[in-house]
Coordinates of C-alpha atoms in Angstrom, one line a residue:
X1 CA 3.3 12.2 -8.2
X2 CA 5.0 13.2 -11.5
X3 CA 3.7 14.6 -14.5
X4 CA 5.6 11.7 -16.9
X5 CA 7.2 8.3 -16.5
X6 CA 10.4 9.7 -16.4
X7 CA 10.1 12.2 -13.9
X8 CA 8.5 9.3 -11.5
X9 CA 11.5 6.9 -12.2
X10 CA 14.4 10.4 -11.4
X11 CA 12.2 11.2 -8.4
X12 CA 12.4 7.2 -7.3
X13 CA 16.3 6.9 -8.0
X14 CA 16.3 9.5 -5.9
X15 CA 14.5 7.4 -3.2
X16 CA 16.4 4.5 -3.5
X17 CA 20.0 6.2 -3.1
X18 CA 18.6 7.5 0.2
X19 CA 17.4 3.9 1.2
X20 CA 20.9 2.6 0.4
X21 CA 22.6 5.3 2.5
X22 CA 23.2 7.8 0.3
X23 CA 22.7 11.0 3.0
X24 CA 21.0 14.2 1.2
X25 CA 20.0 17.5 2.6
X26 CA 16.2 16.6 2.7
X27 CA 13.2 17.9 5.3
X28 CA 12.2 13.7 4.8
X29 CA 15.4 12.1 3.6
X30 CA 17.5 12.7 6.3
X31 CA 15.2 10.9 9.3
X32 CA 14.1 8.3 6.8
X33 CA 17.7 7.3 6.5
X34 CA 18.7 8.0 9.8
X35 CA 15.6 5.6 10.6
X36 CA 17.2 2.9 8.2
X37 CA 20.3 3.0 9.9
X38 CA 18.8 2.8 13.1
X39 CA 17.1 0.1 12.5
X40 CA 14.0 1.2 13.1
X41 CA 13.1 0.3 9.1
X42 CA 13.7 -2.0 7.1
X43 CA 15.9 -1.2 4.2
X44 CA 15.0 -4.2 1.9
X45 CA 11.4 -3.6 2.7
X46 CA 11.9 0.3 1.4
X47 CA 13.9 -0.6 -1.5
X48 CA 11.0 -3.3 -2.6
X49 CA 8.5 -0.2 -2.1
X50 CA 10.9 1.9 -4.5
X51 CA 11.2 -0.4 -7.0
X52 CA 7.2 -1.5 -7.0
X53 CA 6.2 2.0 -7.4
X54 CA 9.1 2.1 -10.4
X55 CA 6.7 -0.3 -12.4
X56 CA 3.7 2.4 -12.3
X57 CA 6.0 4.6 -13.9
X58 CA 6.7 2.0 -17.1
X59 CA 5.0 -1.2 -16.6
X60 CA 1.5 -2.8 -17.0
X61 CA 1.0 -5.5 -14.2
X62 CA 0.8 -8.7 -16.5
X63 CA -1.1 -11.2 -14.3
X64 CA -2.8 -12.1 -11.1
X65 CA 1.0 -12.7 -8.8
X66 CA 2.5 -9.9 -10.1
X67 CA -0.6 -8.0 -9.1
X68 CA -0.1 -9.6 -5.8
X69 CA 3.1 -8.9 -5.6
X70 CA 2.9 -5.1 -6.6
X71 CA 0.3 -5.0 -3.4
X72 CA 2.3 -6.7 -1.3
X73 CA 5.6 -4.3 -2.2
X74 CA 3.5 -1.0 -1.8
X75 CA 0.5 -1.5 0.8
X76 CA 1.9 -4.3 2.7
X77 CA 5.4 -3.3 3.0
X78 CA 4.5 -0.1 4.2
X79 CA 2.0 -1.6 6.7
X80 CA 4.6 -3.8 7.9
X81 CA 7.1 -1.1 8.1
X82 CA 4.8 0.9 10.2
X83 CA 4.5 -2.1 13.1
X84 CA 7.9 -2.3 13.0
X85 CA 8.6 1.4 14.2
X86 CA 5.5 0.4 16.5
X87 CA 7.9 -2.6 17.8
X88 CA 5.6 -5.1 16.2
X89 CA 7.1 -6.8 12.8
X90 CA 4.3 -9.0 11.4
X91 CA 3.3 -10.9 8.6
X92 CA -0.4 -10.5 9.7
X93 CA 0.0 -6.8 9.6
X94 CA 1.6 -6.9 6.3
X95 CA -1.5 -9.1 4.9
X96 CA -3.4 -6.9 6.0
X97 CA -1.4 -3.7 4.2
X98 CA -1.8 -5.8 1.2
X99 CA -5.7 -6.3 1.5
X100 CA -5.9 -2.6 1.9
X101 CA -3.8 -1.8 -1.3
X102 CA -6.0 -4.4 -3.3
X103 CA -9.2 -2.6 -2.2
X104 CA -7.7 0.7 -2.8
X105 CA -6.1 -0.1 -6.6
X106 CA -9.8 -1.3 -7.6
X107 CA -11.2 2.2 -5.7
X108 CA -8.6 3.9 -8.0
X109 CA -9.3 1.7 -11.3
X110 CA -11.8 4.0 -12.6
X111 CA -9.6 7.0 -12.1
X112 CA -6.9 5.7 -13.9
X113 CA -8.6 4.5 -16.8
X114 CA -9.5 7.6 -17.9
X115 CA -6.2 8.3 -17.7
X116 CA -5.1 5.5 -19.8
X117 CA -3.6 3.9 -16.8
X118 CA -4.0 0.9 -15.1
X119 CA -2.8 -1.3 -12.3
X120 CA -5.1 -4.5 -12.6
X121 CA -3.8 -7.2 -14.5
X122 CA -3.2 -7.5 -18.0
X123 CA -4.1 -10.7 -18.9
X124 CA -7.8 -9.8 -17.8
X125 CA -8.2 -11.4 -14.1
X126 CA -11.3 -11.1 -13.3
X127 CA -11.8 -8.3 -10.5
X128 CA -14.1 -10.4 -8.3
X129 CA -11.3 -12.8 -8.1
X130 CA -9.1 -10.1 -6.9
X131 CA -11.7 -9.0 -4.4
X132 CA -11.7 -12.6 -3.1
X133 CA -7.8 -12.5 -2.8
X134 CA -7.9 -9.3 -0.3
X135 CA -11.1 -10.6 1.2
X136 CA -8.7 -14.1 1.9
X137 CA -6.1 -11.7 3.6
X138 CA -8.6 -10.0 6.2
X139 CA -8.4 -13.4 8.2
X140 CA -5.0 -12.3 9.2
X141 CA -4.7 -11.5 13.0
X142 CA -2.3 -8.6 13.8
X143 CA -1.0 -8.3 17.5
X144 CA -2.6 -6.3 19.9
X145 CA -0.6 -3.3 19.8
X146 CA 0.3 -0.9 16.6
X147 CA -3.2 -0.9 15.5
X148 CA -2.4 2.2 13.7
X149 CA 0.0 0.0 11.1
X150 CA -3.1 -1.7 10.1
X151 CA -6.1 0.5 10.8
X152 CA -6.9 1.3 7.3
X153 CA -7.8 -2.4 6.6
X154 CA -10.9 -1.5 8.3
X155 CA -11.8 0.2 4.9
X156 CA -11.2 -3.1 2.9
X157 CA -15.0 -4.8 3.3
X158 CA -16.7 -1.7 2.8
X159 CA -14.7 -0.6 -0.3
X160 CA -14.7 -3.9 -1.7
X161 CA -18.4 -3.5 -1.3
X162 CA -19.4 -0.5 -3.2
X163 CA -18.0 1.6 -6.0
X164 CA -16.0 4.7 -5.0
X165 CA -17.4 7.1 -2.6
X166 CA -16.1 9.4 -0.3
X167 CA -15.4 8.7 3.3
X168 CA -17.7 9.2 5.7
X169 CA -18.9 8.6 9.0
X170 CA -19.6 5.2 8.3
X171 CA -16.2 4.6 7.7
X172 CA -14.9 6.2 11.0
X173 CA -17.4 3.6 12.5
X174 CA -15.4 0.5 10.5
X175 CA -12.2 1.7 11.9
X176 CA -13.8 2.1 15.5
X177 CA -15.4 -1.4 15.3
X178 CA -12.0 -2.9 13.9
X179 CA -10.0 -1.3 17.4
X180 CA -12.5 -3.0 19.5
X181 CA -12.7 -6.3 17.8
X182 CA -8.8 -6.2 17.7
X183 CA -8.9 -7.3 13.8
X184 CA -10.2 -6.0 10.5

């Protein structure tokens, strides 16, 4: 968060010199990168992160694939990223990432139009074509074990399915539902 476009884009240079090794005295920085170095992340997946969030600092998102691929860059990289420190690098997972951060950019849509903001495409893609792309990605099957990498997909159906509202117990109930059918 940052109160202008240029504060999100200093704050996000910032990011990306850690990603590409540059050590700082930081309570986050220094494990992320020691993380990175480890192996334990992936460094081009972080960097595509960093410079995905850099286009909600300055960009609109013109049409339907770069809307995918902002998705992909944010939610599914960082799903991904989270099965890999699991020890389960996955595509599936990733799809699944990506079907969570479409759901949650149309939960956030109204939100950020009063801001004057927006994520959805420019060139006016319609939003139930979006909800059929994240709805095409639930079919992915993650492996059995870091369920918590793709947990929140569980969300994806139900949001998709109603306007925003806040969590509740019905929601705990998707999640448990999607642990014991092994897939969201």
């Amino acid at each position: 968060m940052a109160s202008n476009a240029m504060l999100a884009l200093i704050r996000l240079q910032w990011w990306r010199e850690v990603v590409e090794g540059s050590a700082k005295k930081h309570e986050l920085a220094t494990p992320l990168l020691a993380a990175v170095e480890a192996g334990l992340l992936p460094r081009d997946g972080l960097l595509a992160l960093v410079s995905a969030r850099e286009s909600d600092a300055d960009d609109e998102i013109p049409d339907l694939p770069a809307f995918l691929a902002y998705a992909r860059n944010t939610g599914g990289r960082l799903a991904r990223g989270a099965g890999q420190v699991l020890g389960q690098d996955s595509a599936a997972i990733e799809d699944l990432g990506t079907a969570y951060a479409i759901s949650g950019i149309l939960r956030a849509a109204p939100f950020l139009a009063r801001q004057e903001r927006s994520l959805l495409p420019a060139d006016g893609t319609p939003v139930a074509r979006l909800r059929q792309e994240a709805l095409g990605l639930l079919a992915a099957r993650p492996p059995r074990g870091a369920f918590a990498a793709w947990a929140p997909a569980a969300f994806v159906r139900r949001d998709l399915g109603r306007d925003y509202a806040p969590r509740d117990i019905w929601d705990r109930l998707a999640v448990l539902q999607a642990r014991v059918r092994g897939a969201a």
